[in-house]
Amino acid sequence: MDNKNQKATRQRRTTVDTSSGSGAPRREEVQLEEDEHGSDAPLSEATFTRALQGLKQDICGTFDSKMDTLTLTLRSEILSVKAELKANVNSIQTFVETQGATIKDLEASATSCSDELTSLQASVCDLAEEVKQLQSKCEDLEGRSRRNNIRLIGLAEGLELPNTREFISQLLRDLVRLEEVPLLDRAHRSSREKPKEGAPPRPIIIRVHYFHVKEQILRRAGAAAPLLYQGRKIFIFPDFTSAVAKKRSQFVNAKRLLHSCPGIKFGLFYPAELRITLPDGAVRRFSDPKAATDFITWSHGTMVGSSLGSEQAVGRRLGEGERTD
């Protein structure tokens, strides 16, 4: 049976799996005819070449099909990404242009604000200087309106009633020994709340009709100090504004030191200037209370020690201190 088969002409079929352009697998059979010598006889060169060419064509066709499909897919994706990037770039460009316009507006606004601020600063400086001048003028006017005023401190509450002006006129004549009753425009207690029992009484503000009479009252009050009425001390002072009074109060220590210096004359002039007249006639003026106190403290030992020497020696020493100060 086998011998008959070997002698008979047989066909060997070689199956090759390939893929078509559409990607679907297909099978081709290559018939290799065996020669009359049996199945173990070698293939002919032509048959092998045809088989290789067919396989090559199938592989090339499949590769070309795959490359075409991949190329189309990549191209589609690249176009999609490109369109998306273009849209994003356009959006960003629009946003940048908008922000650029906004920045320009802000720069213009900032420049305008800076110019206005500079103008306002200059205006504020001018107004501040003007306010300072007006305050000085108002203080001067208020001080001038009080030129004829004096303050009487220490009189018990209620003694001046019922006619305060007449009572104060008689009191001033008796206290400072005036030749006649002074003419007063008005006299009243300060407007603050009435003090409780045992508290210091409120000062009495007095407006003297004539300025020279007011000056006479102040001079005689200083010369006749201490003033007493019903066993209580009475003090008479000029009526200054609060600002001037505060400035003058800063010279209290300097005046206290000067009281212990023999041969020295001094006075506190309006609004707040301390003038010191040395024994040799030299005059020192101080608007700064600290400078006045330093000068007096520095030369205080010399002034006190002048009791062992002459007033001329004191004047020479103070003069030297003045030049070295």
C-alpha positions as YAML, in Angstrom:
chain: A
units: angstrom
residues:
- id: 1
  name: MET
  ca: [0.00, 0.00, 0.00]
- id: 2
  name: ASP
  ca: [2.85, 2.28, 0.95]
- id: 3
  name: ASN
  ca: [4.82, 1.49, -2.17]
- id: 4
  name: LYS
  ca: [1.88, 2.38, -4.30]
- id: 5
  name: ASN
  ca: [1.59, 5.67, -2.58]
- id: 6
  name: GLN
  ca: [5.29, 6.42, -3.03]
- id: 7
  name: LYS
  ca: [5.12, 5.62, -6.70]
- id: 8
  name: ALA
  ca: [2.02, 7.62, -7.21]
- id: 9
  name: THR
  ca: [2.25, 11.28, -7.77]
- id: 10
  name: ARG
  ca: [1.52, 13.11, -4.55]
- id: 11
  name: GLN
  ca: [0.94, 16.70, -3.85]
- id: 12
  name: ARG
  ca: [2.33, 18.57, -0.81]
- id: 13
  name: ARG
  ca: [0.36, 21.48, 0.22]
- id: 14
  name: THR
  ca: [2.07, 24.31, 2.14]
- id: 15
  name: THR
  ca: [-0.22, 26.64, 3.94]
- id: 16
  name: VAL
  ca: [0.86, 30.32, 4.47]
- id: 17
  name: ASP
  ca: [-1.09, 32.66, 6.77]
- id: 18
  name: THR
  ca: [-1.19, 36.23, 5.54]
- id: 19
  name: SER
  ca: [-3.34, 39.29, 6.01]
- id: 20
  name: SER
  ca: [-5.16, 41.18, 3.32]
- id: 21
  name: GLY
  ca: [-5.23, 44.94, 2.99]
- id: 22
  name: SER
  ca: [-8.44, 44.98, 4.99]
- id: 23
  name: GLY
  ca: [-6.70, 43.23, 7.88]
- id: 24
  name: ALA
  ca: [-8.73, 39.96, 7.58]
- id: 25
  name: PRO
  ca: [-6.60, 36.80, 7.64]
- id: 26
  name: ARG
  ca: [-6.60, 34.56, 4.60]
- id: 27
  name: ARG
  ca: [-4.91, 31.28, 3.72]
- id: 28
  name: GLU
  ca: [-3.19, 30.36, 0.45]
- id: 29
  name: GLU
  ca: [-2.07, 26.99, -0.51]
- id: 30
  name: VAL
  ca: [1.08, 26.49, -2.48]
- id: 31
  name: GLN
  ca: [1.10, 23.20, -4.21]
- id: 32
  name: LEU
  ca: [4.41, 21.66, -4.50]
- id: 33
  name: GLU
  ca: [4.39, 18.77, -6.92]
- id: 34
  name: GLU
  ca: [6.62, 16.02, -6.00]
- id: 35
  name: ASP
  ca: [8.52, 14.38, -8.71]
- id: 36
  name: GLU
  ca: [8.42, 10.78, -9.55]
- id: 37
  name: HIS
  ca: [11.24, 9.88, -7.14]
- id: 38
  name: GLY
  ca: [9.18, 10.35, -3.99]
- id: 39
  name: SER
  ca: [8.37, 12.92, -1.28]
- id: 40
  name: ASP
  ca: [11.95, 13.29, -0.08]
- id: 41
  name: ALA
  ca: [13.13, 14.74, -3.38]
- id: 42
  name: PRO
  ca: [14.36, 18.44, -3.09]
- id: 43
  name: LEU
  ca: [12.14, 21.34, -4.25]
- id: 44
  name: SER
  ca: [12.95, 22.97, -7.50]
- id: 45
  name: GLU
  ca: [14.45, 26.46, -7.46]
- id: 46
  name: ALA
  ca: [11.60, 27.94, -9.47]
- id: 47
  name: THR
  ca: [9.02, 26.60, -7.04]
- id: 48
  name: PHE
  ca: [10.90, 27.98, -4.01]
- id: 49
  name: THR
  ca: [11.34, 31.34, -5.70]
- id: 50
  name: ARG
  ca: [7.64, 31.56, -6.48]
- id: 51
  name: ALA
  ca: [6.82, 30.73, -2.85]
- id: 52
  name: LEU
  ca: [9.19, 33.43, -1.53]
- id: 53
  name: GLN
  ca: [7.83, 36.02, -3.92]
- id: 54
  name: GLY
  ca: [4.29, 35.26, -2.87]
- id: 55
  name: LEU
  ca: [5.23, 35.51, 0.80]
- id: 56
  name: LYS
  ca: [7.07, 38.77, 0.13]
- id: 57
  name: GLN
  ca: [4.08, 40.26, -1.65]
- id: 58
  name: ASP
  ca: [1.78, 39.26, 1.18]
- id: 59
  name: ILE
  ca: [4.10, 40.76, 3.85]
- id: 60
  name: CYS
  ca: [4.62, 43.98, 1.89]
- id: 61
  name: GLY
  ca: [0.92, 44.35, 1.28]
- id: 62
  name: THR
  ca: [0.14, 43.83, 4.94]
- id: 63
  name: PHE
  ca: [2.89, 46.28, 6.01]
- id: 64
  name: ASP
  ca: [1.70, 48.93, 3.55]
- id: 65
  name: SER
  ca: [-1.87, 48.52, 4.75]
- id: 66
  name: LYS
  ca: [-0.81, 48.81, 8.39]
- id: 67
  name: MET
  ca: [1.36, 51.89, 7.63]
- id: 68
  name: ASP
  ca: [-1.45, 53.58, 5.73]
- id: 69
  name: THR
  ca: [-3.86, 53.00, 8.61]
- id: 70
  name: LEU
  ca: [-1.30, 54.22, 11.19]
- id: 71
  name: THR
  ca: [-0.46, 57.25, 9.07]
- id: 72
  name: LEU
  ca: [-4.10, 58.24, 8.79]
- id: 73
  name: THR
  ca: [-4.61, 57.78, 12.52]
- id: 74
  name: LEU
  ca: [-1.54, 59.87, 13.42]
- id: 75
  name: ARG
  ca: [-2.48, 62.56, 10.91]
- id: 76
  name: SER
  ca: [-5.97, 62.77, 12.37]
- id: 77
  name: GLU
  ca: [-4.64, 63.00, 15.90]
- id: 78
  name: ILE
  ca: [-2.03, 65.62, 14.95]
- id: 79
  name: LEU
  ca: [-4.67, 67.74, 13.23]
- id: 80
  name: SER
  ca: [-6.91, 67.45, 16.29]
- id: 81
  name: VAL
  ca: [-4.09, 68.49, 18.65]
- id: 82
  name: LYS
  ca: [-3.10, 71.29, 16.31]
- id: 83
  name: ALA
  ca: [-6.65, 72.63, 16.21]
- id: 84
  name: GLU
  ca: [-6.88, 72.41, 20.00]
- id: 85
  name: LEU
  ca: [-3.54, 74.19, 20.45]
- id: 86
  name: LYS
  ca: [-4.56, 76.86, 17.99]
- id: 87
  name: ALA
  ca: [-7.78, 77.47, 19.90]
- id: 88
  name: ASN
  ca: [-5.86, 77.64, 23.19]
- id: 89
  name: VAL
  ca: [-3.26, 79.97, 21.73]
- id: 90
  name: ASN
  ca: [-5.98, 82.25, 20.39]
- id: 91
  name: SER
  ca: [-7.66, 82.27, 23.80]
- id: 92
  name: ILE
  ca: [-4.37, 83.04, 25.55]
- id: 93
  name: GLN
  ca: [-3.56, 85.75, 23.04]
- id: 94
  name: THR
  ca: [-6.97, 87.35, 23.59]
- id: 95
  name: PHE
  ca: [-6.47, 87.17, 27.38]
- id: 96
  name: VAL
  ca: [-2.99, 88.71, 27.10]
- id: 97
  name: GLU
  ca: [-4.30, 91.53, 24.94]
- id: 98
  name: THR
  ca: [-7.09, 92.18, 27.44]
- id: 99
  name: GLN
  ca: [-4.64, 92.19, 30.33]
- id: 100
  name: GLY
  ca: [-2.32, 94.46, 28.40]
- id: 101
  name: ALA
  ca: [-5.12, 96.97, 27.90]
- id: 102
  name: THR
  ca: [-6.02, 96.70, 31.60]
- id: 103
  name: ILE
  ca: [-2.40, 97.26, 32.61]
- id: 104
  name: LYS
  ca: [-2.21, 100.34, 30.42]
- id: 105
  name: ASP
  ca: [-5.36, 101.71, 32.04]
- id: 106
  name: LEU
  ca: [-3.91, 101.00, 35.50]
- id: 107
  name: GLU
  ca: [-0.64, 102.70, 34.57]
- id: 108
  name: ALA
  ca: [-2.51, 105.75, 33.36]
- id: 109
  name: SER
  ca: [-4.64, 105.75, 36.52]
- id: 110
  name: ALA
  ca: [-1.56, 105.34, 38.74]
- id: 111
  name: THR
  ca: [0.18, 108.21, 36.99]
- id: 112
  name: SER
  ca: [-2.88, 110.39, 37.40]
- id: 113
  name: CYS
  ca: [-3.18, 109.44, 41.08]
- id: 114
  name: SER
  ca: [0.50, 110.15, 41.64]
- id: 115
  name: ASP
  ca: [0.15, 113.58, 40.09]
- id: 116
  name: GLU
  ca: [-2.94, 114.30, 42.17]
- id: 117
  name: LEU
  ca: [-1.21, 113.04, 45.31]
- id: 118
  name: THR
  ca: [1.74, 115.33, 44.69]
- id: 119
  name: SER
  ca: [-0.63, 118.23, 44.22]
- id: 120
  name: LEU
  ca: [-2.56, 117.29, 47.36]
- id: 121
  name: GLN
  ca: [0.64, 117.01, 49.40]
- id: 122
  name: ALA
  ca: [1.64, 120.48, 48.33]
- id: 123
  name: SER
  ca: [-1.86, 121.74, 49.18]
- id: 124
  name: VAL
  ca: [-1.73, 120.03, 52.58]
- id: 125
  name: CYS
  ca: [1.62, 121.64, 53.36]
- id: 126
  name: ASP
  ca: [0.26, 125.04, 52.38]
- id: 127
  name: LEU
  ca: [-2.91, 124.50, 54.42]
- id: 128
  name: ALA
  ca: [-0.92, 123.27, 57.42]
- id: 129
  name: GLU
  ca: [1.19, 126.41, 57.32]
- id: 130
  name: GLU
  ca: [-1.93, 128.52, 56.95]
- id: 131
  name: VAL
  ca: [-3.60, 126.73, 59.89]
- id: 132
  name: LYS
  ca: [-0.50, 127.32, 61.98]
- id: 133
  name: GLN
  ca: [-0.62, 131.02, 61.17]
- id: 134
  name: LEU
  ca: [-4.34, 131.18, 61.90]
- id: 135
  name: GLN
  ca: [-3.84, 129.40, 65.22]
- id: 136
  name: SER
  ca: [-1.14, 131.88, 66.12]
- id: 137
  name: LYS
  ca: [-3.41, 134.77, 65.16]
- id: 138
  name: CYS
  ca: [-6.35, 133.33, 67.09]
- id: 139
  name: GLU
  ca: [-4.17, 132.83, 70.16]
- id: 140
  name: ASP
  ca: [-2.87, 136.38, 69.82]
- id: 141
  name: LEU
  ca: [-6.41, 137.74, 69.44]
- id: 142
  name: GLU
  ca: [-7.61, 135.75, 72.45]
- id: 143
  name: GLY
  ca: [-4.66, 137.02, 74.47]
- id: 144
  name: ARG
  ca: [-5.38, 140.61, 73.42]
- id: 145
  name: SER
  ca: [-9.03, 140.20, 74.39]
- id: 146
  name: ARG
  ca: [-7.82, 139.25, 77.89]
- id: 147
  name: ARG
  ca: [-5.37, 142.12, 78.30]
- id: 148
  name: ASN
  ca: [-7.61, 143.86, 80.83]
- id: 149
  name: ASN
  ca: [-8.46, 140.63, 82.69]
- id: 150
  name: ILE
  ca: [-7.11, 139.45, 86.02]
- id: 151
  name: ARG
  ca: [-7.79, 136.32, 88.08]
- id: 152
  name: LEU
  ca: [-8.47, 136.40, 91.77]
- id: 153
  name: ILE
  ca: [-7.84, 133.05, 93.49]
- id: 154
  name: GLY
  ca: [-8.58, 131.97, 97.05]
- id: 155
  name: LEU
  ca: [-11.85, 133.78, 97.80]
- id: 156
  name: ALA
  ca: [-14.36, 131.41, 99.39]
- id: 157
  name: GLU
  ca: [-17.44, 130.48, 97.38]
- id: 158
  name: GLY
  ca: [-20.49, 132.70, 97.93]
- id: 159
  name: LEU
  ca: [-18.78, 135.66, 99.62]
- id: 160
  name: GLU
  ca: [-19.10, 137.74, 96.46]
- id: 161
  name: LEU
  ca: [-22.90, 137.40, 96.26]
- id: 162
  name: PRO
  ca: [-25.32, 138.98, 95.54]
- id: 163
  name: ASN
  ca: [-23.52, 141.77, 93.60]
- id: 164
  name: THR
  ca: [-20.23, 140.27, 92.51]
- id: 165
  name: ARG
  ca: [-18.87, 143.27, 90.58]
- id: 166
  name: GLU
  ca: [-19.36, 145.77, 93.40]
- id: 167
  name: PHE
  ca: [-18.01, 143.36, 96.01]
- id: 168
  name: ILE
  ca: [-14.87, 142.65, 94.00]
- id: 169
  name: SER
  ca: [-14.29, 146.38, 93.37]
- id: 170
  name: GLN
  ca: [-14.32, 147.09, 97.11]
- id: 171
  name: LEU
  ca: [-12.18, 144.02, 97.80]
- id: 172
  name: LEU
  ca: [-9.50, 145.04, 95.32]
- id: 173
  name: ARG
  ca: [-9.32, 148.58, 96.73]
- id: 174
  name: ASP
  ca: [-8.89, 147.19, 100.27]
- id: 175
  name: LEU
  ca: [-6.41, 144.43, 99.35]
- id: 176
  name: VAL
  ca: [-3.96, 146.49, 97.26]
- id: 177
  name: ARG
  ca: [-4.74, 149.87, 98.90]
- id: 178
  name: LEU
  ca: [-5.97, 151.75, 95.83]
- id: 179
  name: GLU
  ca: [-6.87, 155.43, 96.09]
- id: 180
  name: GLU
  ca: [-10.34, 154.80, 94.67]
- id: 181
  name: VAL
  ca: [-12.64, 151.95, 93.78]
- id: 182
  name: PRO
  ca: [-11.56, 150.52, 90.37]
- id: 183
  name: LEU
  ca: [-14.07, 150.54, 87.56]
- id: 184
  name: LEU
  ca: [-14.85, 146.96, 86.53]
- id: 185
  name: ASP
  ca: [-16.70, 145.87, 83.40]
- id: 186
  name: ARG
  ca: [-17.61, 142.48, 84.88]
- id: 187
  name: ALA
  ca: [-16.59, 139.93, 87.47]
- id: 188
  name: HIS
  ca: [-17.69, 136.29, 87.72]
- id: 189
  name: ARG
  ca: [-16.56, 132.84, 88.79]
- id: 190
  name: SER
  ca: [-15.06, 130.50, 86.20]
- id: 191
  name: SER
  ca: [-17.61, 128.39, 84.34]
- id: 192
  name: ARG
  ca: [-16.51, 125.03, 85.69]
- id: 193
  name: GLU
  ca: [-18.69, 123.02, 88.09]
- id: 194
  name: LYS
  ca: [-19.10, 124.37, 91.61]
- id: 195
  name: PRO
  ca: [-16.65, 122.57, 93.92]
- id: 196
  name: LYS
  ca: [-17.74, 120.38, 96.81]
- id: 197
  name: GLU
  ca: [-17.38, 121.51, 100.40]
- id: 198
  name: GLY
  ca: [-13.74, 121.58, 101.44]
- id: 199
  name: ALA
  ca: [-12.45, 121.77, 97.83]
- id: 200
  name: PRO
  ca: [-10.53, 124.84, 96.57]
- id: 201
  name: PRO
  ca: [-12.86, 127.62, 95.37]
- id: 202
  name: ARG
  ca: [-13.18, 128.55, 91.73]
- id: 203
  name: PRO
  ca: [-11.15, 131.56, 90.54]
- id: 204
  name: ILE
  ca: [-12.90, 134.84, 89.88]
- id: 205
  name: ILE
  ca: [-12.30, 136.37, 86.44]
- id: 206
  name: ILE
  ca: [-12.30, 140.17, 86.52]
- id: 207
  name: ARG
  ca: [-12.27, 142.57, 83.59]
- id: 208
  name: VAL
  ca: [-10.90, 145.97, 84.56]
- id: 209
  name: HIS
  ca: [-12.16, 148.84, 82.43]
- id: 210
  name: TYR
  ca: [-8.80, 150.64, 82.20]
- id: 211
  name: PHE
  ca: [-5.60, 148.84, 81.29]
- id: 212
  name: HIS
  ca: [-3.38, 151.07, 83.45]
- id: 213
  name: VAL
  ca: [-5.59, 150.33, 86.46]
- id: 214
  name: LYS
  ca: [-5.19, 146.61, 85.82]
- id: 215
  name: GLU
  ca: [-1.40, 147.03, 85.70]
- id: 216
  name: GLN
  ca: [-1.50, 149.06, 88.91]
- id: 217
  name: ILE
  ca: [-3.49, 146.32, 90.67]
- id: 218
  name: LEU
  ca: [-0.99, 143.65, 89.61]
- id: 219
  name: ARG
  ca: [2.03, 145.71, 90.71]
- id: 220
  name: ARG
  ca: [0.57, 146.54, 94.10]
- id: 221
  name: ALA
  ca: [-0.59, 142.96, 94.61]
- id: 222
  name: GLY
  ca: [2.97, 141.76, 94.03]
- id: 223
  name: ALA
  ca: [4.39, 144.39, 96.38]
- id: 224
  name: ALA
  ca: [1.81, 143.73, 99.13]
- id: 225
  name: ALA
  ca: [2.02, 139.92, 99.03]
- id: 226
  name: PRO
  ca: [0.83, 137.94, 100.84]
- id: 227
  name: LEU
  ca: [-2.73, 139.24, 100.54]
- id: 228
  name: LEU
  ca: [-5.15, 138.11, 103.26]
- id: 229
  name: TYR
  ca: [-8.93, 138.25, 103.51]
- id: 230
  name: GLN
  ca: [-10.75, 136.72, 106.49]
- id: 231
  name: GLY
  ca: [-7.62, 134.76, 107.33]
- id: 232
  name: ARG
  ca: [-7.25, 133.23, 103.86]
- id: 233
  name: LYS
  ca: [-4.55, 133.97, 101.32]
- id: 234
  name: ILE
  ca: [-5.68, 135.73, 98.16]
- id: 235
  name: PHE
  ca: [-3.70, 135.63, 94.92]
- id: 236
  name: ILE
  ca: [-4.06, 137.94, 91.93]
- id: 237
  name: PHE
  ca: [-2.65, 136.93, 88.53]
- id: 238
  name: PRO
  ca: [-3.01, 138.04, 84.91]
- id: 239
  name: ASP
  ca: [-5.65, 136.12, 82.92]
- id: 240
  name: PHE
  ca: [-3.73, 134.25, 80.20]
- id: 241
  name: THR
  ca: [-4.94, 131.73, 77.63]
- id: 242
  name: SER
  ca: [-4.39, 128.07, 78.45]
- id: 243
  name: ALA
  ca: [-1.58, 127.77, 75.87]
- id: 244
  name: VAL
  ca: [0.27, 130.82, 77.22]
- id: 245
  name: ALA
  ca: [-0.30, 129.75, 80.82]
- id: 246
  name: LYS
  ca: [1.17, 126.32, 80.04]
- id: 247
  name: LYS
  ca: [4.27, 127.87, 78.48]
- id: 248
  name: ARG
  ca: [4.76, 130.25, 81.41]
- id: 249
  name: SER
  ca: [4.33, 127.47, 83.97]
- id: 250
  name: GLN
  ca: [7.41, 125.73, 82.55]
- id: 251
  name: PHE
  ca: [9.59, 128.57, 83.94]
- id: 252
  name: VAL
  ca: [8.59, 127.96, 87.56]
- id: 253
  name: ASN
  ca: [11.79, 126.10, 88.44]
- id: 254
  name: ALA
  ca: [13.96, 128.77, 86.81]
- id: 255
  name: LYS
  ca: [12.18, 131.54, 88.76]
- id: 256
  name: ARG
  ca: [12.55, 129.59, 92.01]
- id: 257
  name: LEU
  ca: [16.31, 129.34, 91.44]
- id: 258
  name: LEU
  ca: [16.57, 133.04, 90.57]
- id: 259
  name: HIS
  ca: [14.93, 134.02, 93.87]
- id: 260
  name: SER
  ca: [17.99, 132.63, 95.67]
- id: 261
  name: CYS
  ca: [20.47, 134.59, 93.55]
- id: 262
  name: PRO
  ca: [21.36, 138.01, 95.05]
- id: 263
  name: GLY
  ca: [21.74, 141.04, 92.84]
- id: 264
  name: ILE
  ca: [19.79, 139.46, 89.98]
- id: 265
  name: LYS
  ca: [16.66, 140.97, 88.48]
- id: 266
  name: PHE
  ca: [14.34, 138.95, 86.30]
- id: 267
  name: GLY
  ca: [10.90, 139.04, 84.78]
- id: 268
  name: LEU
  ca: [8.66, 136.77, 82.73]
- id: 269
  name: PHE
  ca: [7.35, 138.73, 79.77]
- id: 270
  name: TYR
  ca: [4.44, 137.97, 77.47]
- id: 271
  name: PRO
  ca: [3.91, 135.44, 76.11]
- id: 272
  name: ALA
  ca: [6.65, 133.35, 77.76]
- id: 273
  name: GLU
  ca: [10.10, 134.95, 77.72]
- id: 274
  name: LEU
  ca: [12.33, 135.00, 80.79]
- id: 275
  name: ARG
  ca: [14.63, 138.04, 80.97]
- id: 276
  name: ILE
  ca: [17.50, 138.00, 83.44]
- id: 277
  name: THR
  ca: [19.36, 141.22, 84.23]
- id: 278
  name: LEU
  ca: [22.82, 140.55, 85.67]
- id: 279
  name: PRO
  ca: [24.50, 142.86, 88.21]
- id: 280
  name: ASP
  ca: [26.70, 144.33, 85.49]
- id: 281
  name: GLY
  ca: [23.64, 145.25, 83.42]
- id: 282
  name: ALA
  ca: [23.90, 142.41, 80.89]
- id: 283
  name: VAL
  ca: [20.53, 140.94, 79.86]
- id: 284
  name: ARG
  ca: [19.89, 137.33, 78.99]
- id: 285
  name: ARG
  ca: [16.64, 136.24, 77.31]
- id: 286
  name: PHE
  ca: [15.29, 132.68, 77.33]
- id: 287
  name: SER
  ca: [12.31, 131.26, 75.47]
- id: 288
  name: ASP
  ca: [13.37, 127.70, 76.31]
- id: 289
  name: PRO
  ca: [12.81, 126.84, 80.01]
- id: 290
  name: LYS
  ca: [15.46, 124.10, 79.94]
- id: 291
  name: ALA
  ca: [18.11, 126.48, 78.60]
- id: 292
  name: ALA
  ca: [17.22, 129.00, 81.31]
- id: 293
  name: THR
  ca: [17.38, 126.37, 84.06]
- id: 294
  name: ASP
  ca: [20.72, 125.03, 82.78]
- id: 295
  name: PHE
  ca: [22.21, 128.51, 82.74]
- id: 296
  name: ILE
  ca: [21.00, 129.34, 86.23]
- id: 297
  name: THR
  ca: [22.07, 125.95, 87.62]
- id: 298
  name: TRP
  ca: [25.51, 126.27, 86.06]
- id: 299
  name: SER
  ca: [26.05, 129.71, 87.57]
- id: 300
  name: HIS
  ca: [23.98, 129.14, 90.75]
- id: 301
  name: GLY
  ca: [27.03, 128.45, 92.94]
- id: 302
  name: THR
  ca: [28.69, 131.62, 91.74]
- id: 303
  name: MET
  ca: [25.55, 133.65, 92.43]
- id: 304
  name: VAL
  ca: [25.09, 132.23, 95.94]
- id: 305
  name: GLY
  ca: [28.78, 132.67, 96.75]
- id: 306
  name: SER
  ca: [28.57, 136.33, 95.83]
- id: 307
  name: SER
  ca: [27.62, 137.12, 99.45]
- id: 308
  name: LEU
  ca: [31.36, 136.84, 100.19]
- id: 309
  name: GLY
  ca: [32.29, 139.28, 97.46]
- id: 310
  name: SER
  ca: [30.95, 142.34, 95.70]
- id: 311
  name: GLU
  ca: [28.09, 142.43, 93.22]
- id: 312
  name: GLN
  ca: [30.59, 143.57, 90.59]
- id: 313
  name: ALA
  ca: [32.51, 140.29, 90.98]
- id: 314
  name: VAL
  ca: [29.28, 138.35, 90.55]
- id: 315
  name: GLY
  ca: [28.51, 140.28, 87.40]
- id: 316
  name: ARG
  ca: [31.94, 139.50, 85.94]
- id: 317
  name: ARG
  ca: [31.58, 135.80, 86.69]
- id: 318
  name: LEU
  ca: [28.09, 135.63, 85.18]
- id: 319
  name: GLY
  ca: [29.30, 137.57, 82.18]
- id: 320
  name: GLU
  ca: [32.04, 135.00, 81.65]
- id: 321
  name: GLY
  ca: [29.45, 132.23, 81.99]
- id: 322
  name: GLU
  ca: [27.24, 133.96, 79.45]
- id: 323
  name: ARG
  ca: [30.07, 134.10, 76.92]
- id: 324
  name: THR
  ca: [31.00, 130.44, 77.42]
- id: 325
  name: ASP
  ca: [27.41, 129.20, 77.37]
...
